[in-house]
CSV table of C-alpha atoms in Angstrom, one decimal:
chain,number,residue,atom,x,y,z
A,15,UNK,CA,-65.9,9.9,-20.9
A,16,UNK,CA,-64.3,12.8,-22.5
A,17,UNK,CA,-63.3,14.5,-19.8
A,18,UNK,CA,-62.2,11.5,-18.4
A,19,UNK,CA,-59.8,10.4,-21.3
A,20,UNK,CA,-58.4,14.2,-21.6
A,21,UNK,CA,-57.5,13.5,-18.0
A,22,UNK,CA,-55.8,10.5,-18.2
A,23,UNK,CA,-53.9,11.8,-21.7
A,24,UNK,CA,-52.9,14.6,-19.2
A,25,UNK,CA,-51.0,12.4,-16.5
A,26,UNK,CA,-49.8,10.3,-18.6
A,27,UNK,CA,-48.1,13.6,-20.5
A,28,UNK,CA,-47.1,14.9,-16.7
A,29,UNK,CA,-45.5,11.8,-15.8
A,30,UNK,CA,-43.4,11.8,-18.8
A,31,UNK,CA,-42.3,14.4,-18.2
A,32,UNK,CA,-41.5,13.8,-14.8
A,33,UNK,CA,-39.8,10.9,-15.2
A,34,UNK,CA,-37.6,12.9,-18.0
A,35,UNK,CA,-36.6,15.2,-15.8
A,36,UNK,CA,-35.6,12.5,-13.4
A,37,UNK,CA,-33.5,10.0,-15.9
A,38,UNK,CA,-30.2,9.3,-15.1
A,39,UNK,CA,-27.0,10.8,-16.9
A,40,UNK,CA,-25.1,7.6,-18.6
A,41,UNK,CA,-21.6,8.1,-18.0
A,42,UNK,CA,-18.7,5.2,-18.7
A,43,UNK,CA,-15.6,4.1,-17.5
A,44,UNK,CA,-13.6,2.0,-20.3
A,45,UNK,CA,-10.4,0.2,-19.8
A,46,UNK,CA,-8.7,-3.2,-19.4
A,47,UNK,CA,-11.0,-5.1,-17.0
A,48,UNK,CA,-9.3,-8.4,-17.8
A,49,UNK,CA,-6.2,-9.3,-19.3
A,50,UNK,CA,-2.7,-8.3,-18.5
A,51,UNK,CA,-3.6,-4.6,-17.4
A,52,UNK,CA,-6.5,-5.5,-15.3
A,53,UNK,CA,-4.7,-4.2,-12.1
A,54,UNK,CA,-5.1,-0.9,-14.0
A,55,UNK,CA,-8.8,-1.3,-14.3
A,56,UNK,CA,-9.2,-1.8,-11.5
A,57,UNK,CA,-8.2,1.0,-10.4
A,58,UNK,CA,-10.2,3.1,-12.8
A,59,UNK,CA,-13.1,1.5,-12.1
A,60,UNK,CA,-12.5,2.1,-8.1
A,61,UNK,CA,-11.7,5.5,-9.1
A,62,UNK,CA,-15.1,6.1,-11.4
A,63,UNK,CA,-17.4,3.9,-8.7
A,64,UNK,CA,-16.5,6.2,-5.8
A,65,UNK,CA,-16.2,9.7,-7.6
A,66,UNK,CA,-20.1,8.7,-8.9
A,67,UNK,CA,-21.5,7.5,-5.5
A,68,UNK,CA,-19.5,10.5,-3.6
A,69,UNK,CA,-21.6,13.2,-6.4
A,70,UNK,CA,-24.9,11.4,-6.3
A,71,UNK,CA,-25.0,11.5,-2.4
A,72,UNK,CA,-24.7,15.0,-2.8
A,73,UNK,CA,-27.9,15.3,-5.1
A,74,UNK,CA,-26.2,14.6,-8.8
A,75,UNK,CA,-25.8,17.0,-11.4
A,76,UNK,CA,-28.2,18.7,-12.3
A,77,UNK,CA,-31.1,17.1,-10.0
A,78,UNK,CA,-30.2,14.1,-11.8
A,79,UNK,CA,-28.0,11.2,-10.8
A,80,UNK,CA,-25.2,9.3,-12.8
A,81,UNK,CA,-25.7,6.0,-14.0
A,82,UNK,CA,-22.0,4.2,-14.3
A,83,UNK,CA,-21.2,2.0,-17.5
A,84,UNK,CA,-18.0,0.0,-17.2
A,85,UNK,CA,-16.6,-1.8,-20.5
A,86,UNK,CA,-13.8,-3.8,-21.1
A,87,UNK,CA,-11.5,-3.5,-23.6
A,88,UNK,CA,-8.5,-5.6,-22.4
A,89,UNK,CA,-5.7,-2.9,-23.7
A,90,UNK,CA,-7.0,-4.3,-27.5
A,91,UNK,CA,-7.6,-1.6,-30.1
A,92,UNK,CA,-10.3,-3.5,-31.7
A,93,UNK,CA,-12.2,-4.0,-28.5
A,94,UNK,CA,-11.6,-0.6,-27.7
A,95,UNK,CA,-13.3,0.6,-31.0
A,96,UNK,CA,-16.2,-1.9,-30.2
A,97,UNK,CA,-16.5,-0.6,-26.1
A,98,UNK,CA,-16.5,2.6,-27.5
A,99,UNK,CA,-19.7,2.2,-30.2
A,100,UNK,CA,-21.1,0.5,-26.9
A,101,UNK,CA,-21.0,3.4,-25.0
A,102,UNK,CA,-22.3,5.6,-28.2
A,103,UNK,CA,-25.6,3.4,-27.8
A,104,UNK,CA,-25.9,3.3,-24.4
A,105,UNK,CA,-26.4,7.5,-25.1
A,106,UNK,CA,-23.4,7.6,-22.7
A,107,UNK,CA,-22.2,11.8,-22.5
A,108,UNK,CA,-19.5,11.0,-21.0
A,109,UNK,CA,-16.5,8.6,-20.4
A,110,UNK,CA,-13.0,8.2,-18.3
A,111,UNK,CA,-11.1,6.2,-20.2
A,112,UNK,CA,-8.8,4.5,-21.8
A,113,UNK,CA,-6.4,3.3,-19.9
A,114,UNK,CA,-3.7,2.1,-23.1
A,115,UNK,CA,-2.6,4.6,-25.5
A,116,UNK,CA,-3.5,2.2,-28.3
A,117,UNK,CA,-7.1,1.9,-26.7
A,118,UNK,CA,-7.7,5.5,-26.2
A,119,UNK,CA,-6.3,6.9,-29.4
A,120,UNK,CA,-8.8,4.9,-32.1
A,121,UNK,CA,-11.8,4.6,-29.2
A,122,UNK,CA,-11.6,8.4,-29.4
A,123,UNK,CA,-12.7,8.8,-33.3
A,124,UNK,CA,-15.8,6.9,-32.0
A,125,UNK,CA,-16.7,9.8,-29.1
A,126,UNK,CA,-15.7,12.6,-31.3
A,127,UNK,CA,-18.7,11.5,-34.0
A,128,UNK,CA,-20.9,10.7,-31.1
A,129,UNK,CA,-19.8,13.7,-29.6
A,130,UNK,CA,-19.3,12.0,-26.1
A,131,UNK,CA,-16.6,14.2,-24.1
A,132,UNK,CA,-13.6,11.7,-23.8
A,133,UNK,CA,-11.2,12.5,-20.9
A,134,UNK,CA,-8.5,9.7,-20.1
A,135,UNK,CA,-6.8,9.3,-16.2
A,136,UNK,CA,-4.2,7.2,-18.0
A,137,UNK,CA,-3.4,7.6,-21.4
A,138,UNK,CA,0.3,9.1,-22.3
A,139,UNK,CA,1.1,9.3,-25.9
A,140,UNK,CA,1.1,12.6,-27.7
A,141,UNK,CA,-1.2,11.4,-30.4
A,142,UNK,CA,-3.9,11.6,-28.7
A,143,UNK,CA,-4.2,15.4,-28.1
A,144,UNK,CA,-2.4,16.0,-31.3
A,145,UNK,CA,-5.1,14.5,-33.4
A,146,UNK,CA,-6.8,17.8,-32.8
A,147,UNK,CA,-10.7,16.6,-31.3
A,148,UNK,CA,-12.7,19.2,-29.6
A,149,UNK,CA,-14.0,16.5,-27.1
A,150,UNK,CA,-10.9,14.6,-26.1
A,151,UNK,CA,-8.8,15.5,-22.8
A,152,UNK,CA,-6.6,13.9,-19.7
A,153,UNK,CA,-5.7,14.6,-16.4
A,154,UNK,CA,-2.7,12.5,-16.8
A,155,UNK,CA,1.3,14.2,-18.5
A,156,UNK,CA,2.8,13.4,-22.0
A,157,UNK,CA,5.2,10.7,-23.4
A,158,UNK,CA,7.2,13.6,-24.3
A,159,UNK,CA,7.1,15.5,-20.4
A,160,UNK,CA,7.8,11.6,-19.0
A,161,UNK,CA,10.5,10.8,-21.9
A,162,UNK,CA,12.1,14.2,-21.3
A,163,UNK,CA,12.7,14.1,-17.4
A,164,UNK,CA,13.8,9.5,-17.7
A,165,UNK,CA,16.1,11.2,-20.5
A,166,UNK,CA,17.8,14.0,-18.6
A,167,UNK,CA,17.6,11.7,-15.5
A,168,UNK,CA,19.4,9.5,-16.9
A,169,UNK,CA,22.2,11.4,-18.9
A,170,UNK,CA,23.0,13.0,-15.1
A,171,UNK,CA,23.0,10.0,-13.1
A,172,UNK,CA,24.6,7.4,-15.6
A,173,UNK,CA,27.1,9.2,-16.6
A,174,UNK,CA,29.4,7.0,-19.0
A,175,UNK,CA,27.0,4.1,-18.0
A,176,UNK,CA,25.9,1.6,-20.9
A,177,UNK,CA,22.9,2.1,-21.6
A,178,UNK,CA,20.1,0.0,-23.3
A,179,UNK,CA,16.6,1.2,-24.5
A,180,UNK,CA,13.8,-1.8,-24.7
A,181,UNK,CA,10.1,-1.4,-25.6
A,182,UNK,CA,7.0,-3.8,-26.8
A,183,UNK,CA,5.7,-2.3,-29.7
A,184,UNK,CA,2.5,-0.7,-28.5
A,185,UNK,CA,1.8,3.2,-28.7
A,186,UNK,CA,2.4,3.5,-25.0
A,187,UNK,CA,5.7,1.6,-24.8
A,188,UNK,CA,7.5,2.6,-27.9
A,189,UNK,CA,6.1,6.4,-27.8
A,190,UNK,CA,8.0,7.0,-24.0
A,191,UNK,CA,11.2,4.7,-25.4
A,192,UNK,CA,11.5,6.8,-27.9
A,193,UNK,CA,10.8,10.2,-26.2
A,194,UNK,CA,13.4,8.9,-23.6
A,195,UNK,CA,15.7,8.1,-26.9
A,196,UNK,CA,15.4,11.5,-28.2
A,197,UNK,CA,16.1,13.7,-24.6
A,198,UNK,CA,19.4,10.8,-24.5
A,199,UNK,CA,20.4,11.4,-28.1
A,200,UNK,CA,19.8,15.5,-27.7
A,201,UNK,CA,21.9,15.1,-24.3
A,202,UNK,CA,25.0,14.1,-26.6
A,203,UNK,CA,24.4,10.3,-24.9
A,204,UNK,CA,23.8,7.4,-27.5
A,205,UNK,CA,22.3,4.1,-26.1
A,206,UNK,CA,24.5,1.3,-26.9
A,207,UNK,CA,21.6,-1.1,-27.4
A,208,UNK,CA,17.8,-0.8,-29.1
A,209,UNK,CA,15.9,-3.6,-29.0
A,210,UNK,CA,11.9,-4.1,-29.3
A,211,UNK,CA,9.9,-7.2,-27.9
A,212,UNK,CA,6.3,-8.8,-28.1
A,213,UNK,CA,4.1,-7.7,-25.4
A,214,UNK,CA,2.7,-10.7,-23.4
A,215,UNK,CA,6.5,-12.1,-24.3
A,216,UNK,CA,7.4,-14.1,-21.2
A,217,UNK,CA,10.5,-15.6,-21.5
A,218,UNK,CA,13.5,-12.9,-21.7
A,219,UNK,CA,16.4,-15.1,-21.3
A,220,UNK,CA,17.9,-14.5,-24.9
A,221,UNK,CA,17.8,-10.4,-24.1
A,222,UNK,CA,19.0,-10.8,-20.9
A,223,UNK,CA,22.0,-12.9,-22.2
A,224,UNK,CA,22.7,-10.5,-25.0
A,225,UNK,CA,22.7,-7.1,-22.9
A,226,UNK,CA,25.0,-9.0,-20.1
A,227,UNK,CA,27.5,-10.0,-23.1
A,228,UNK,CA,27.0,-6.3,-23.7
A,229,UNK,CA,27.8,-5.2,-20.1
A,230,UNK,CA,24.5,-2.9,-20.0
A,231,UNK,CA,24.3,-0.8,-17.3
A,232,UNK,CA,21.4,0.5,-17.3
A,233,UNK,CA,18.2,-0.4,-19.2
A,234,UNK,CA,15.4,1.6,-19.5
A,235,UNK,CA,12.0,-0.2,-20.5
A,236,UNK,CA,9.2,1.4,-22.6
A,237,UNK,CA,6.8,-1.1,-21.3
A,238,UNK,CA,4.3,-2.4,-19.2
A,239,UNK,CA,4.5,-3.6,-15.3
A,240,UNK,CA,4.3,-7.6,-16.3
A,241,UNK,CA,7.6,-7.8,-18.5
A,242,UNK,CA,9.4,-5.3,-17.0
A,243,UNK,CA,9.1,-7.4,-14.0
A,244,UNK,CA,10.2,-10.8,-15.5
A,245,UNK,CA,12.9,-9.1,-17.8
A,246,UNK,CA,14.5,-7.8,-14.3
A,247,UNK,CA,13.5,-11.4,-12.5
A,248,UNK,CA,15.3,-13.6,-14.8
A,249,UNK,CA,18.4,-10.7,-15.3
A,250,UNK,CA,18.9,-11.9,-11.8
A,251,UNK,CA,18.3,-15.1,-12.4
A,252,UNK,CA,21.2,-15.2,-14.0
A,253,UNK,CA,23.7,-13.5,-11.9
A,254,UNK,CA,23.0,-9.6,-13.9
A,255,UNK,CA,21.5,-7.0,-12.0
A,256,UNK,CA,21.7,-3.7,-13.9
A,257,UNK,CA,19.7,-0.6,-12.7
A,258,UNK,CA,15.9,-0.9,-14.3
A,259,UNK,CA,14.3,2.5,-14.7
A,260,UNK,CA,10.4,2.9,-16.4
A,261,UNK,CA,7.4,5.0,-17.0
A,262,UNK,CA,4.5,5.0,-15.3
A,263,UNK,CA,3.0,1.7,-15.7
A,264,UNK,CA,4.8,-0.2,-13.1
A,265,UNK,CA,2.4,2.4,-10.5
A,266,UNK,CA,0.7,-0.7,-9.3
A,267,UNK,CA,1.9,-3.1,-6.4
A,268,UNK,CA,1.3,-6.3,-9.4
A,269,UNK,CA,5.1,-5.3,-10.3
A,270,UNK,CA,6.8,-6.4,-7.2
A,271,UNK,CA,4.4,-9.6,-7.2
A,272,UNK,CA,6.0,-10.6,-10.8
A,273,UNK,CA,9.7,-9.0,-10.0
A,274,UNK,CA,10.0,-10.1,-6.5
A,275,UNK,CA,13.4,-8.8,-4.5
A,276,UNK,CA,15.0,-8.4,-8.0
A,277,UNK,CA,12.4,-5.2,-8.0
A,278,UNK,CA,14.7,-3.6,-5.4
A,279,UNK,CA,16.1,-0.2,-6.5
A,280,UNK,CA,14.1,-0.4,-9.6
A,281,UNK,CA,13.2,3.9,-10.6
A,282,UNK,CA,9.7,5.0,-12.8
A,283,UNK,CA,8.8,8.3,-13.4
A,284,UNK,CA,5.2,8.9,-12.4
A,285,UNK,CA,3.5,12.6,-11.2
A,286,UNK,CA,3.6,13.3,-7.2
A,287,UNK,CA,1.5,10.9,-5.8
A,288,UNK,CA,-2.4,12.6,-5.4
A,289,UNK,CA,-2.7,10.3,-2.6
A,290,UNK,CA,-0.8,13.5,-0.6
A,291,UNK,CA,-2.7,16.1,-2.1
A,292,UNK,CA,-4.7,17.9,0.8
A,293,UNK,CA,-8.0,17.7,-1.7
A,294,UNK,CA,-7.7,14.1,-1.6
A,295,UNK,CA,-7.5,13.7,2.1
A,296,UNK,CA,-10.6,12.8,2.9
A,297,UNK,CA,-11.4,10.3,-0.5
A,298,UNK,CA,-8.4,8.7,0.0
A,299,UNK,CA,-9.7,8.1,3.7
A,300,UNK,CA,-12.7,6.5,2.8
A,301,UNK,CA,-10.9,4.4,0.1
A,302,UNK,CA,-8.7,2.9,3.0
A,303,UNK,CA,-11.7,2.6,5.4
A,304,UNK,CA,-12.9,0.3,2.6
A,305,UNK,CA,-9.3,-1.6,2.9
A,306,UNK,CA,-8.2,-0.2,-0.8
A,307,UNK,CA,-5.2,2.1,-1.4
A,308,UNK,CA,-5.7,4.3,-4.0
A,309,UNK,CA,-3.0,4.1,-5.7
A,310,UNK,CA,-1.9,4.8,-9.7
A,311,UNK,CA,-4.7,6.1,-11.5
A,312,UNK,CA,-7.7,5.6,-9.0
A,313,UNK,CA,-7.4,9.5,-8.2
A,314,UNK,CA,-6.8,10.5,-12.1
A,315,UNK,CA,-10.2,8.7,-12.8
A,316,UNK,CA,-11.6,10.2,-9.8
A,317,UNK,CA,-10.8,13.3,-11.3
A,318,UNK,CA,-11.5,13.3,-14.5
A,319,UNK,CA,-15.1,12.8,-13.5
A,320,UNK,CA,-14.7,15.6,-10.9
A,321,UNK,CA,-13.8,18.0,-13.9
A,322,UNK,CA,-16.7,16.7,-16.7
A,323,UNK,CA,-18.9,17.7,-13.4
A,324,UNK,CA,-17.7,20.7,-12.8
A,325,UNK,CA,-18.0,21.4,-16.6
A,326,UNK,CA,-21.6,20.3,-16.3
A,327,UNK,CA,-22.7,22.5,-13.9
A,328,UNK,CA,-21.0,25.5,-15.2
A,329,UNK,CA,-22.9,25.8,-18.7
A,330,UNK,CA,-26.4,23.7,-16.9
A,331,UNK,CA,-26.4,20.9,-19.9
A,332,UNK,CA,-24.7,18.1,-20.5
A,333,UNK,CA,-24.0,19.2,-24.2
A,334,UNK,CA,-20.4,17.7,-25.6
A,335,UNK,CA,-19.6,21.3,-27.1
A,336,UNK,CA,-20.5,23.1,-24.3
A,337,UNK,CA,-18.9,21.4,-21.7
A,338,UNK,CA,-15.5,21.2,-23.9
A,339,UNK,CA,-15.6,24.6,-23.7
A,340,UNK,CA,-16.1,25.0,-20.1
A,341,UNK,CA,-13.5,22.6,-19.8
A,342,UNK,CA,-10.7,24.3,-21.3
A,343,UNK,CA,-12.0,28.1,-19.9
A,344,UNK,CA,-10.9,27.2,-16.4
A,345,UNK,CA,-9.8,25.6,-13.1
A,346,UNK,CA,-12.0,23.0,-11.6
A,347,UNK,CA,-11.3,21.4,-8.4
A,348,UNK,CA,-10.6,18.0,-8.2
A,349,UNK,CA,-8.5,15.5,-6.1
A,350,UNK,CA,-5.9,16.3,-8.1
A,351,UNK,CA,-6.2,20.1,-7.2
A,352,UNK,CA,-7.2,22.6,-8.9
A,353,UNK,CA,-6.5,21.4,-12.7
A,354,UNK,CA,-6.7,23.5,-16.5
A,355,UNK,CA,-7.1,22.1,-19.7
A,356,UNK,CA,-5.0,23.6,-22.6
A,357,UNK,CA,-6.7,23.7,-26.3
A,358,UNK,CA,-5.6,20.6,-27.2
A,359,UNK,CA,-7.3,19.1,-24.1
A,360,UNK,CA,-3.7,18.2,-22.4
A,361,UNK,CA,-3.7,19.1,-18.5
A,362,UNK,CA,-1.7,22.1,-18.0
A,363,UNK,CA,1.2,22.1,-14.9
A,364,UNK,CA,1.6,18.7,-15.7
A,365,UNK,CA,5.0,16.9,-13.8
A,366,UNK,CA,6.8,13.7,-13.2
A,367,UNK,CA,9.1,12.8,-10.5
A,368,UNK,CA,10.5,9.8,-9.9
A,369,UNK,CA,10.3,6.9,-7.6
A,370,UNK,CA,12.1,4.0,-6.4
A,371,UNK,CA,11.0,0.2,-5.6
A,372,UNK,CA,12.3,-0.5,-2.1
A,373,UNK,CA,10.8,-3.4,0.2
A,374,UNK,CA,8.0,-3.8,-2.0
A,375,UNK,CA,6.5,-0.4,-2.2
A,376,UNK,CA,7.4,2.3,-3.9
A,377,UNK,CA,7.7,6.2,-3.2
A,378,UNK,CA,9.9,9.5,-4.3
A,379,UNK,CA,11.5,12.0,-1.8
């Protein structure tokens, strides 16, 4: 009976142990899922879905396969905070997110405690680097690279053109307006108008009348795809049809569905599309034999999992620290290319062109 018991105590010890060694890695992707950035999600979740089933049908990381969270945080701050303490007891290492600046930027005190390595696709404002946490990266540019190209861009091309800066308020928006501001104002060009609005505002009518009666040229929004699109609808709605340049969140075919043919011409800065990168040939092959373009950040968030894996397998553990550091100590390849990580965990080579709206799709020369 002894014998039998030590036995049993035995495999029940082995198979413990096997099934340790066999658990999955919890990783998350956390962004707007619903609400008025859900085309975004979207994307990342596309993104983080096909980067995890393309690793585990190579074997995992280290013999182990990923287990994909998703959590919603609708572009809210609060939710964000509460996704992110989701993820911390889910014992979630590691997660591709946010997508908003004001989602990413208090969601990452919560992964710094937990020490869950936070890298977002999508996330421009400076803050969120500058806040100095070992754990926090991107694969995406800067407000302050973006602002600094729309700036000069503009001071070239609109030479003695009125010009009026807009944004809603949030981190995203009001960080790249005012980046944009400061290249204008450092150009020697003042804008003649600088006005903020509510985001989820729909009715633009008032602004539109005023920057008409202002003879605006050009207006430059530091904003999101939905009322960018309805401020440039209803402009031509009313017989106005200045030039309308943005940042990057108008990368996503929702704009053209709000703006309709008032969208025509409109310019947004946004890096080379990845979608052309060699490395991305054939993902972005089997994205399209699943009928989906990968388009925006699909391929950042595809990435930015490619690069925590590469970390991974460099220093064999899964441990925040560790990986942070093998983040920032090299290249890793990615559909992005081959991509570097300064101290501050901002993606190094970093660039922004710009594209133009034409016939419902956009593209850059």
């Amino acid at each position: 009976m002894r014998t039998t018991r030590t036995f049993m105590l035995a495999s029940a010890v082995l198979l413990a142990g096997t099934f340790t060694a066999h658990a999955d890695i919890n990783i998350a992707v956390n962004g707007p899922m619903t609400g008025g950035e859900a085309a975004f999600g979207d994307q990342m979740k596309r993104g983080a879905e096909m980067a995890v089933a393309d690793i585990n049908a190579k074997g995992g990381v280290l013999g182990q396969k990923l287990k994909l969270f998703v959590g919603d945080d609708a572009c809210d701050p609060k939710q964000a905070v509460a996704v992110a303490n989701k993820s911390a007891s889910d014992k979630v290492v590691f997660v591709a997110g946010h997508f908003c600046s004001s989602s990413s930027i208090p969601a990452s005190d919560v992964y710094h405690e937990a020490g869950i390595i936070q890298i977002s696709p999508a996330s421009t404002n400076p803050l969120l680097t500058e806040k100095g946490r070992w754990n926090v990266f991107r694969t995406c540019g800067r407000d302050d690279q973006q602002g600094t190209v729309a700036g000069n861009f503009i001071a070239d091309k609109f030479k003695g053109k009125k010009v009026a800066i807009l944004h809603d308020k949030t981190a995203y928006g009001k960080g790249l307006a005012d980046e944009t501001k400061k290249q204008l104002n450092k150009r020697g060009v003042t804008e003649a108008m600088y006005e903020a609005y509510n985001k989820g505002d729909k009715d633009f009518k008032a602004l539109v009348s005023k920057m008409q009666g202002a003879k605006i040229d050009v207006i430059y929004v530091g904003g999101y795809h939905q009322e960018a699109g309805l401020i440039i609808r209803q402009s031509h709605d009313q017989g106005y049809k200045p030039q309308l340049i943005s940042g990057d969140a108008l990368v996503t075919d929702e704009y053209w569905k709000i703006a309709g043919p008032a969208g025509e011409g409109t310019l947004m800065t946004f890096s080379p599309d990845p979608r052309r990168n060699k490395e991305a040939a054939g993902v972005v092959a089997a994205f399209k034999k699943a009928n989906y373009d990968p388009e925006g950040y699909t391929l950042y968030t595809y990435a930015a999992i490619q690069a925590w894996v590469n970390a991974v397998n460099q220093v064999k553990s899964t441990d925040g620290k560790k990986v942070a550091d093998a983040l920032k100590a090299g290249k890793h390849n990615t559909v992005l290319g081959a991509i570097g990580f300064d101290k501050k965990g901002d993606v190094t080579g970093a660039d922004y062109v710009f594209y133009r709206w034409k016939g419902g799709k956009y593209d850059y020369n």
